[in-house]
Amino acid sequence: MTAPEVRDTAEDIAEMEIRGAATIARAAADALEAQAVESDADTPEAFRAELRAAARRLRDTRPTAVSLPNALRYVLREVEGDSVEALRESTVSAAEAFRANLDRAQEDLGAVGANRLRDGDTIMTHCHSTDALACVRAALDDGKELSAIVKETRPRKQGHITAKQLREWGVPVTIIVDNAARRYLDDVDHVLVGADSIAADGSVINKIGTSGLAVNARERGTPIMVAAQTLKLHPDTLTGHTVEIEMRDEAEVFTEDDRAEVGDVDVENPAFDVTPPRYVDAIVTERGQFPPESIVTLMRELYGEGDTEPWEEE
Ligand code: RUB
């Protein structure tokens, strides 16, 4: 059987009710745990097959954020035992360990990122990243005062989530439309964004619009800081694979009414883009900050060269 939580989580990730790379990873680990707890499999083989099927279902929801397959790999590789009960227990403790690592990594990353922020600084944000906000939180906890220029982030306006969080923390916020970013870059001390995936060459894959922002920021001389736990490192890129960019429903940007008004046009709605490493000043992780070109060393250390995926059929 497939646990209802696996189906619900997969749907919620696909529909972006659950969104943001770290949050998706946590939800995936939770769903595998639910699958293990609710499984009625009567043999270890059947239990493992169900868990792999659940992982495949979760993995197939959104293609770009590598935290999703990295979470599934982490949990599945810890599953061990000769009985259904032992397998169940090891899945539950793997999911618990994964969540604890996630929390610790985000806190440690926040402390590193906060060191780059000075009292009185203004940041510019794009989309909503819990890793990026962890840096702000840690800086505030250090007693620094910050203000923020928050890009709306079309088409789904995740900038509003960032603005709400920052206001709850007492940070003064100015919302701008995405197209206004360059005009405000001279007023900004750091561009601070998250990442869905980091490739072996140090390219940063994040919400569509990040690359244009980074190019403009470089031209204005504003430093660009990417906050990304090592869970965002994409191991497949070590062996030459590229990161798939999710294309989303055109209805997010162009409605049926728009079509009736405008006429028959093609619509493209890529969810993410790739920022080349030369536009990024620092990638801030829980292991310290790295120039993007050196991230490959950390990637090799943590993930090695790829091997078979634990959700493939045996
Ligand atoms: C979210 C997005 C975020 C990263 C990092 O895109 O691009 O910047 O996922 O987030 P979407 P976090 O809204 O399409 O999921 O730091 O929370 O992992």
mmCIF file of C-alpha atoms and ligand atoms in Angstrom:
data_model
loop_
_atom_site.group_PDB
_atom_site.id
_atom_site.type_symbol
_atom_site.label_atom_id
_atom_site.label_comp_id
_atom_site.label_asym_id
_atom_site.label_seq_id
_atom_site.Cartn_x
_atom_site.Cartn_y
_atom_site.Cartn_z
ATOM 1 C CA MET A 1 0.000 0.000 0.000
ATOM 2 C CA THR A 2 0.960 3.638 -0.469
ATOM 3 C CA ALA A 3 0.418 5.715 2.668
ATOM 4 C CA PRO A 4 -2.043 8.598 2.133
ATOM 5 C CA GLU A 5 0.637 10.997 3.394
ATOM 6 C CA VAL A 6 2.887 10.019 0.475
ATOM 7 C CA ARG A 7 0.123 10.792 -2.034
ATOM 8 C CA ASP A 8 -0.815 14.040 -0.265
ATOM 9 C CA THR A 9 2.790 15.202 0.069
ATOM 10 C CA ALA A 10 3.500 14.430 -3.596
ATOM 11 C CA GLU A 11 0.443 16.428 -4.634
ATOM 12 C CA ASP A 12 1.293 19.320 -2.315
ATOM 13 C CA ILE A 13 4.864 19.514 -3.650
ATOM 14 C CA ALA A 14 3.661 19.407 -7.266
ATOM 15 C CA GLU A 15 1.071 22.130 -6.550
ATOM 16 C CA MET A 16 3.617 24.170 -4.528
ATOM 17 C CA GLU A 17 1.516 24.032 -1.359
ATOM 18 C CA ILE A 18 4.817 22.715 -0.021
ATOM 19 C CA ARG A 19 7.635 24.662 -1.653
ATOM 20 C CA GLY A 20 11.217 25.836 -1.216
ATOM 21 C CA ALA A 21 14.043 23.329 -1.465
ATOM 22 C CA ALA A 22 14.660 22.688 2.240
ATOM 23 C CA THR A 23 10.957 22.483 3.086
ATOM 24 C CA ILE A 24 10.384 20.031 0.237
ATOM 25 C CA ALA A 25 13.246 17.864 1.539
ATOM 26 C CA ARG A 26 11.774 17.773 5.034
ATOM 27 C CA ALA A 27 8.321 16.899 3.719
ATOM 28 C CA ALA A 28 9.788 14.061 1.648
ATOM 29 C CA ALA A 29 11.532 12.582 4.696
ATOM 30 C CA ASP A 30 8.287 12.908 6.699
ATOM 31 C CA ALA A 31 6.376 11.114 3.953
ATOM 32 C CA LEU A 32 8.838 8.196 3.840
ATOM 33 C CA GLU A 33 8.518 7.922 7.604
ATOM 34 C CA ALA A 34 4.711 7.842 7.296
ATOM 35 C CA GLN A 35 5.018 5.142 4.636
ATOM 36 C CA ALA A 36 7.168 3.058 6.979
ATOM 37 C CA VAL A 37 4.873 3.529 9.969
ATOM 38 C CA GLU A 38 1.677 2.741 8.077
ATOM 39 C CA SER A 39 2.983 -0.059 5.875
ATOM 40 C CA ASP A 40 1.093 -3.366 6.145
ATOM 41 C CA ALA A 41 3.780 -5.273 4.221
ATOM 42 C CA ASP A 42 4.324 -8.731 5.636
ATOM 43 C CA THR A 43 7.794 -9.391 4.260
ATOM 44 C CA PRO A 44 10.959 -7.285 4.315
ATOM 45 C CA GLU A 45 11.072 -7.420 0.481
ATOM 46 C CA ALA A 46 7.518 -6.082 0.215
ATOM 47 C CA PHE A 47 8.299 -3.335 2.745
ATOM 48 C CA ARG A 48 11.392 -2.230 0.824
ATOM 49 C CA ALA A 49 9.522 -2.300 -2.511
ATOM 50 C CA GLU A 50 6.782 -0.060 -1.076
ATOM 51 C CA LEU A 51 9.330 2.376 0.300
ATOM 52 C CA ARG A 52 11.126 2.572 -3.056
ATOM 53 C CA ALA A 53 7.815 3.158 -4.836
ATOM 54 C CA ALA A 54 6.964 5.938 -2.373
ATOM 55 C CA ALA A 55 10.379 7.521 -2.998
ATOM 56 C CA ARG A 56 9.878 7.396 -6.776
ATOM 57 C CA ARG A 57 6.485 8.999 -6.433
ATOM 58 C CA LEU A 58 7.885 11.836 -4.325
ATOM 59 C CA ARG A 59 10.938 12.299 -6.556
ATOM 60 C CA ASP A 60 8.818 12.676 -9.704
ATOM 61 C CA THR A 61 6.969 15.771 -8.409
ATOM 62 C CA ARG A 62 9.460 18.564 -9.113
ATOM 63 C CA PRO A 63 12.732 18.075 -10.986
ATOM 64 C CA THR A 64 15.011 21.009 -10.097
ATOM 65 C CA ALA A 65 15.582 21.099 -6.326
ATOM 66 C CA VAL A 66 18.155 18.380 -5.616
ATOM 67 C CA SER A 67 17.317 18.492 -1.916
ATOM 68 C CA LEU A 68 14.380 16.230 -2.762
ATOM 69 C CA PRO A 69 16.368 13.267 -4.166
ATOM 70 C CA ASN A 70 19.149 13.970 -1.634
ATOM 71 C CA ALA A 71 16.606 13.587 1.202
ATOM 72 C CA LEU A 72 15.239 10.377 -0.287
ATOM 73 C CA ARG A 73 18.774 8.999 -0.721
ATOM 74 C CA TYR A 74 19.686 9.870 2.856
ATOM 75 C CA VAL A 75 16.692 8.050 4.351
ATOM 76 C CA LEU A 76 16.690 5.029 2.019
ATOM 77 C CA ARG A 77 20.414 4.387 2.500
ATOM 78 C CA GLU A 78 19.917 4.121 6.257
ATOM 79 C CA VAL A 79 17.118 1.538 5.992
ATOM 80 C CA GLU A 80 18.381 -1.797 7.265
ATOM 81 C CA GLY A 81 17.218 -4.916 9.063
ATOM 82 C CA ASP A 82 16.042 -8.487 8.496
ATOM 83 C CA SER A 83 12.467 -8.002 9.667
ATOM 84 C CA VAL A 84 9.673 -5.583 8.782
ATOM 85 C CA GLU A 85 9.840 -4.166 12.310
ATOM 86 C CA ALA A 86 13.584 -3.497 12.103
ATOM 87 C CA LEU A 87 13.185 -1.876 8.680
ATOM 88 C CA ARG A 88 10.365 0.280 10.009
ATOM 89 C CA GLU A 89 12.383 1.434 13.011
ATOM 90 C CA SER A 90 15.451 2.243 10.938
ATOM 91 C CA THR A 91 13.351 4.292 8.481
ATOM 92 C CA VAL A 92 11.814 6.285 11.323
ATOM 93 C CA SER A 93 15.174 6.986 12.931
ATOM 94 C CA ALA A 94 16.709 7.917 9.553
ATOM 95 C CA ALA A 95 13.923 10.451 8.966
ATOM 96 C CA GLU A 96 14.443 11.849 12.478
ATOM 97 C CA ALA A 97 18.198 12.136 11.927
ATOM 98 C CA PHE A 98 17.597 13.812 8.570
ATOM 99 C CA ARG A 99 15.336 16.455 10.136
ATOM 100 C CA ALA A 100 17.803 17.105 12.948
ATOM 101 C CA ASN A 101 20.648 17.529 10.404
ATOM 102 C CA LEU A 102 18.532 19.901 8.369
ATOM 103 C CA ASP A 103 17.798 22.093 11.391
ATOM 104 C CA ARG A 104 21.410 22.072 12.558
ATOM 105 C CA ALA A 105 22.738 22.802 9.055
ATOM 106 C CA GLN A 106 20.418 25.755 8.619
ATOM 107 C CA GLU A 107 21.404 27.192 11.977
ATOM 108 C CA ASP A 108 25.136 26.741 11.316
ATOM 109 C CA LEU A 109 24.780 28.221 7.838
ATOM 110 C CA GLY A 110 22.910 31.173 9.331
ATOM 111 C CA ALA A 111 25.810 31.907 11.678
ATOM 112 C CA VAL A 112 28.278 31.862 8.766
ATOM 113 C CA GLY A 113 26.090 34.071 6.583
ATOM 114 C CA ALA A 114 25.472 36.522 9.421
ATOM 115 C CA ASN A 115 29.203 37.238 9.579
ATOM 116 C CA ARG A 116 28.968 38.748 6.085
ATOM 117 C CA LEU A 117 26.195 41.143 7.141
ATOM 118 C CA ARG A 118 27.090 44.352 8.977
ATOM 119 C CA ASP A 119 25.008 46.463 11.298
ATOM 120 C CA GLY A 120 22.903 48.857 9.187
ATOM 121 C CA ASP A 121 23.141 46.825 5.956
ATOM 122 C CA THR A 122 20.357 46.623 3.389
ATOM 123 C CA ILE A 123 19.804 43.317 1.611
ATOM 124 C CA MET A 124 17.916 42.595 -1.578
ATOM 125 C CA THR A 125 16.092 39.249 -1.738
ATOM 126 C CA HIS A 126 14.561 37.189 -4.507
ATOM 127 C CA CYS A 127 11.899 34.515 -3.949
ATOM 128 C CA HIS A 128 11.625 32.968 -0.459
ATOM 129 C CA SER A 129 14.541 30.990 0.898
ATOM 130 C CA THR A 130 14.675 29.623 4.433
ATOM 131 C CA ASP A 131 18.471 29.280 4.114
ATOM 132 C CA ALA A 132 18.808 32.943 3.139
ATOM 133 C CA LEU A 133 16.497 34.003 5.962
ATOM 134 C CA ALA A 134 18.521 31.933 8.451
ATOM 135 C CA CYS A 135 21.432 34.337 7.761
ATOM 136 C CA VAL A 136 19.184 37.326 8.469
ATOM 137 C CA ARG A 137 17.845 35.702 11.654
ATOM 138 C CA ALA A 138 21.349 35.022 12.946
ATOM 139 C CA ALA A 139 22.462 38.593 12.154
ATOM 140 C CA LEU A 140 19.444 39.987 14.024
ATOM 141 C CA ASP A 141 20.244 37.697 16.947
ATOM 142 C CA ASP A 142 23.766 39.171 16.930
ATOM 143 C CA GLY A 143 22.128 42.574 17.504
ATOM 144 C CA LYS A 144 22.585 43.911 13.961
ATOM 145 C CA GLU A 145 19.942 46.080 12.371
ATOM 146 C CA LEU A 146 19.079 45.268 8.768
ATOM 147 C CA SER A 147 16.605 46.490 6.214
ATOM 148 C CA ALA A 148 15.411 44.703 3.097
ATOM 149 C CA ILE A 149 14.363 45.400 -0.450
ATOM 150 C CA VAL A 150 12.227 42.428 -1.367
ATOM 151 C CA LYS A 151 11.606 41.521 -4.972
ATOM 152 C CA GLU A 152 8.051 40.472 -5.560
ATOM 153 C CA THR A 153 9.162 37.413 -7.608
ATOM 154 C CA ARG A 154 6.758 36.748 -10.410
ATOM 155 C CA PRO A 155 4.816 34.775 -11.291
ATOM 156 C CA ARG A 156 3.907 33.392 -7.843
ATOM 157 C CA LYS A 157 5.055 36.265 -5.648
ATOM 158 C CA GLN A 158 7.034 34.263 -3.113
ATOM 159 C CA GLY A 159 8.567 37.632 -2.187
ATOM 160 C CA HIS A 160 5.438 38.211 -0.131
ATOM 161 C CA ILE A 161 6.346 35.232 2.073
ATOM 162 C CA THR A 162 9.820 36.722 2.588
ATOM 163 C CA ALA A 163 8.363 40.150 3.343
ATOM 164 C CA LYS A 164 5.928 38.704 5.899
ATOM 165 C CA GLN A 165 8.695 36.803 7.693
ATOM 166 C CA LEU A 166 10.995 39.818 7.755
ATOM 167 C CA ARG A 167 8.232 42.067 9.094
ATOM 168 C CA GLU A 168 7.500 39.518 11.838
ATOM 169 C CA TRP A 169 11.167 39.898 12.803
ATOM 170 C CA GLY A 170 10.866 43.679 12.810
ATOM 171 C CA VAL A 171 12.965 44.257 9.670
ATOM 172 C CA PRO A 172 11.882 47.296 7.590
ATOM 173 C CA VAL A 173 10.812 46.014 4.153
ATOM 174 C CA THR A 174 10.357 47.717 0.787
ATOM 175 C CA ILE A 175 8.625 45.600 -1.860
ATOM 176 C CA ILE A 176 9.548 46.214 -5.491
ATOM 177 C CA VAL A 177 8.455 44.562 -8.725
ATOM 178 C CA ASP A 178 11.157 42.394 -10.269
ATOM 179 C CA ASN A 179 11.793 44.833 -13.098
ATOM 180 C CA ALA A 180 12.773 47.586 -10.624
ATOM 181 C CA ALA A 181 15.685 45.656 -9.115
ATOM 182 C CA ARG A 182 18.521 47.368 -11.000
ATOM 183 C CA ARG A 183 17.245 50.802 -10.045
ATOM 184 C CA TYR A 184 17.604 49.910 -6.344
ATOM 185 C CA LEU A 185 20.884 48.004 -6.424
ATOM 186 C CA ASP A 186 22.912 51.113 -5.541
ATOM 187 C CA ASP A 187 20.995 51.261 -2.244
ATOM 188 C CA VAL A 188 21.816 47.662 -1.399
ATOM 189 C CA ASP A 189 24.821 46.143 0.427
ATOM 190 C CA HIS A 190 24.165 42.489 -0.453
ATOM 191 C CA VAL A 191 21.996 40.512 -2.770
ATOM 192 C CA LEU A 192 20.997 37.490 -0.683
ATOM 193 C CA VAL A 193 19.343 34.495 -2.331
ATOM 194 C CA GLY A 194 18.953 30.757 -1.750
ATOM 195 C CA ALA A 195 19.435 27.857 -4.147
ATOM 196 C CA ASP A 196 17.549 24.845 -5.388
ATOM 197 C CA SER A 197 20.692 23.177 -6.686
ATOM 198 C CA ILE A 198 24.389 23.975 -6.946
ATOM 199 C CA ALA A 199 26.260 22.394 -9.839
ATOM 200 C CA ALA A 200 29.829 21.081 -9.723
ATOM 201 C CA ASP A 201 31.160 24.145 -11.582
ATOM 202 C CA GLY A 202 29.606 26.423 -8.929
ATOM 203 C CA SER A 203 26.599 27.465 -11.011
ATOM 204 C CA VAL A 204 23.608 28.334 -8.857
ATOM 205 C CA ILE A 205 20.164 27.127 -9.865
ATOM 206 C CA ASN A 206 17.485 29.186 -8.167
ATOM 207 C CA LYS A 207 14.130 30.852 -8.845
ATOM 208 C CA ILE A 208 13.780 32.355 -12.316
ATOM 209 C CA GLY A 209 15.150 35.891 -12.275
ATOM 210 C CA THR A 210 18.116 35.131 -10.027
ATOM 211 C CA SER A 211 20.613 35.150 -12.908
ATOM 212 C CA GLY A 212 19.444 38.531 -14.238
ATOM 213 C CA LEU A 213 19.612 39.945 -10.733
ATOM 214 C CA ALA A 214 23.140 38.596 -10.257
ATOM 215 C CA VAL A 215 24.370 40.016 -13.570
ATOM 216 C CA ASN A 216 22.928 43.424 -12.690
ATOM 217 C CA ALA A 217 24.355 43.257 -9.179
ATOM 218 C CA ARG A 218 27.811 42.443 -10.509
ATOM 219 C CA GLU A 219 27.568 45.379 -12.904
ATOM 220 C CA ARG A 220 26.616 47.681 -10.020
ATOM 221 C CA GLY A 221 29.348 46.207 -7.764
ATOM 222 C CA THR A 222 26.886 44.789 -5.238
ATOM 223 C CA PRO A 223 28.057 41.478 -3.692
ATOM 224 C CA ILE A 224 25.910 38.392 -4.335
ATOM 225 C CA MET A 225 25.671 35.868 -1.554
ATOM 226 C CA VAL A 226 23.988 32.492 -2.011
ATOM 227 C CA ALA A 227 22.837 30.688 1.136
ATOM 228 C CA ALA A 228 22.644 26.970 0.460
ATOM 229 C CA GLN A 229 23.083 24.023 2.783
ATOM 230 C CA THR A 230 25.183 21.185 1.372
ATOM 231 C CA LEU A 231 21.894 19.354 0.770
ATOM 232 C CA LYS A 232 21.623 21.622 -2.297
ATOM 233 C CA LEU A 233 24.802 20.266 -3.894
ATOM 234 C CA HIS A 234 23.829 18.268 -6.972
ATOM 235 C CA PRO A 235 25.990 15.110 -7.089
ATOM 236 C CA ASP A 236 24.922 14.119 -10.634
ATOM 237 C CA THR A 237 26.668 17.204 -12.002
ATOM 238 C CA LEU A 238 29.990 15.635 -10.979
ATOM 239 C CA THR A 239 29.505 13.178 -13.811
ATOM 240 C CA GLY A 240 28.441 15.684 -16.448
ATOM 241 C CA HIS A 241 24.666 15.689 -15.973
ATOM 242 C CA THR A 242 22.903 19.011 -16.163
ATOM 243 C CA VAL A 243 20.176 20.156 -13.782
ATOM 244 C CA GLU A 244 16.703 19.939 -15.265
ATOM 245 C CA ILE A 245 14.838 23.244 -15.215
ATOM 246 C CA GLU A 246 11.180 22.763 -14.337
ATOM 247 C CA MET A 247 8.695 24.199 -16.809
ATOM 248 C CA ARG A 248 5.418 25.042 -15.074
ATOM 249 C CA ASP A 249 1.859 25.485 -16.256
ATOM 250 C CA GLU A 250 1.362 28.497 -18.507
ATOM 251 C CA ALA A 251 -1.746 29.428 -16.505
ATOM 252 C CA GLU A 252 0.605 30.773 -13.796
ATOM 253 C CA VAL A 253 1.591 33.610 -16.150
ATOM 254 C CA PHE A 254 -1.081 33.820 -18.844
ATOM 255 C CA THR A 255 -4.712 33.050 -18.089
ATOM 256 C CA GLU A 256 -7.520 31.901 -20.368
ATOM 257 C CA ASP A 257 -8.854 35.469 -20.217
ATOM 258 C CA ASP A 258 -5.452 36.811 -21.297
ATOM 259 C CA ARG A 259 -5.522 34.422 -24.235
ATOM 260 C CA ALA A 260 -9.019 35.491 -25.210
ATOM 261 C CA GLU A 261 -7.843 39.104 -25.139
ATOM 262 C CA VAL A 262 -4.395 38.758 -26.729
ATOM 263 C CA GLY A 263 -4.845 35.881 -29.133
ATOM 264 C CA ASP A 264 -2.936 32.721 -29.849
ATOM 265 C CA VAL A 265 0.612 32.981 -28.450
ATOM 266 C CA ASP A 266 3.101 30.483 -27.070
ATOM 267 C CA VAL A 267 3.799 30.839 -23.353
ATOM 268 C CA GLU A 268 6.929 29.646 -21.544
ATOM 269 C CA ASN A 269 7.062 29.427 -17.765
ATOM 270 C CA PRO A 270 10.449 28.191 -16.528
ATOM 271 C CA ALA A 271 10.515 28.046 -12.721
ATOM 272 C CA PHE A 272 14.307 28.355 -12.323
ATOM 273 C CA ASP A 273 17.424 29.654 -14.030
ATOM 274 C CA VAL A 274 21.171 29.118 -13.860
ATOM 275 C CA THR A 275 23.527 31.789 -12.529
ATOM 276 C CA PRO A 276 27.102 31.196 -13.731
ATOM 277 C CA PRO A 277 29.707 31.109 -10.934
ATOM 278 C CA ARG A 278 31.420 34.331 -12.080
ATOM 279 C CA TYR A 279 28.401 36.322 -10.880
ATOM 280 C CA VAL A 280 28.406 34.842 -7.384
ATOM 281 C CA ASP A 281 30.687 36.142 -4.624
ATOM 282 C CA ALA A 282 30.147 33.462 -2.006
ATOM 283 C CA ILE A 283 28.169 30.297 -1.405
ATOM 284 C CA VAL A 284 27.399 30.108 2.290
ATOM 285 C CA THR A 285 26.928 26.587 3.658
ATOM 286 C CA GLU A 286 26.892 24.984 7.108
ATOM 287 C CA ARG A 287 30.526 23.999 6.372
ATOM 288 C CA GLY A 288 31.629 27.596 5.877
ATOM 289 C CA GLN A 289 31.598 29.954 2.917
ATOM 290 C CA PHE A 290 33.076 29.000 -0.445
ATOM 291 C CA PRO A 291 33.917 30.800 -3.651
ATOM 292 C CA PRO A 292 31.616 29.054 -6.152
ATOM 293 C CA GLU A 293 34.511 27.602 -8.159
ATOM 294 C CA SER A 294 35.725 25.596 -5.150
ATOM 295 C CA ILE A 295 32.387 24.015 -4.245
ATOM 296 C CA VAL A 296 33.306 20.929 -6.291
ATOM 297 C CA THR A 297 35.800 19.889 -3.622
ATOM 298 C CA LEU A 298 33.091 19.867 -0.965
ATOM 299 C CA MET A 299 30.712 18.073 -3.325
ATOM 300 C CA ARG A 300 33.235 15.245 -3.914
ATOM 301 C CA GLU A 301 33.929 14.944 -0.201
ATOM 302 C CA LEU A 302 30.238 14.697 0.723
ATOM 303 C CA TYR A 303 28.752 12.759 -2.177
ATOM 304 C CA GLY A 304 31.636 11.053 -4.022
ATOM 305 C CA GLU A 305 31.017 9.970 -7.587
ATOM 306 C CA GLY A 306 27.458 8.834 -8.284
ATOM 307 C CA ASP A 307 26.281 5.250 -7.897
ATOM 308 C CA THR A 308 22.932 3.491 -8.352
ATOM 309 C CA GLU A 309 19.902 5.179 -6.880
ATOM 310 C CA PRO A 310 18.353 3.489 -3.854
ATOM 311 C CA TRP A 311 14.817 3.823 -5.230
ATOM 312 C CA GLU A 312 15.526 1.792 -8.397
ATOM 313 C CA GLU A 313 13.977 -1.686 -8.570
ATOM 314 C CA GLU A 314 16.318 -4.401 -7.263
HETATM 315 C C1 RUB B 1 11.952 28.319 -4.237
HETATM 316 C C2 RUB B 1 13.316 28.901 -4.435
HETATM 317 C C3 RUB B 1 14.168 29.098 -3.199
HETATM 318 C C4 RUB B 1 15.022 27.846 -2.993
HETATM 319 C C5 RUB B 1 15.753 27.863 -1.647
HETATM 320 O O1 RUB B 1 11.293 28.029 -5.446
HETATM 321 O O2 RUB B 1 13.767 29.149 -5.539
HETATM 322 O O3 RUB B 1 15.019 30.194 -3.343
HETATM 323 O O4 RUB B 1 14.210 26.705 -3.043
HETATM 324 O O5 RUB B 1 14.813 27.792 -0.595
HETATM 325 P P1 RUB B 1 9.764 27.451 -5.386
HETATM 326 P P2 RUB B 1 15.239 27.199 0.837
HETATM 327 O O6 RUB B 1 8.930 28.489 -4.709
HETATM 328 O O7 RUB B 1 9.411 27.234 -6.839
HETATM 329 O O8 RUB B 1 9.835 26.134 -4.620
HETATM 330 O O9 RUB B 1 16.425 28.003 1.266
HETATM 331 O O10 RUB B 1 14.045 27.394 1.725
HETATM 332 O O11 RUB B 1 15.620 25.758 0.664
#
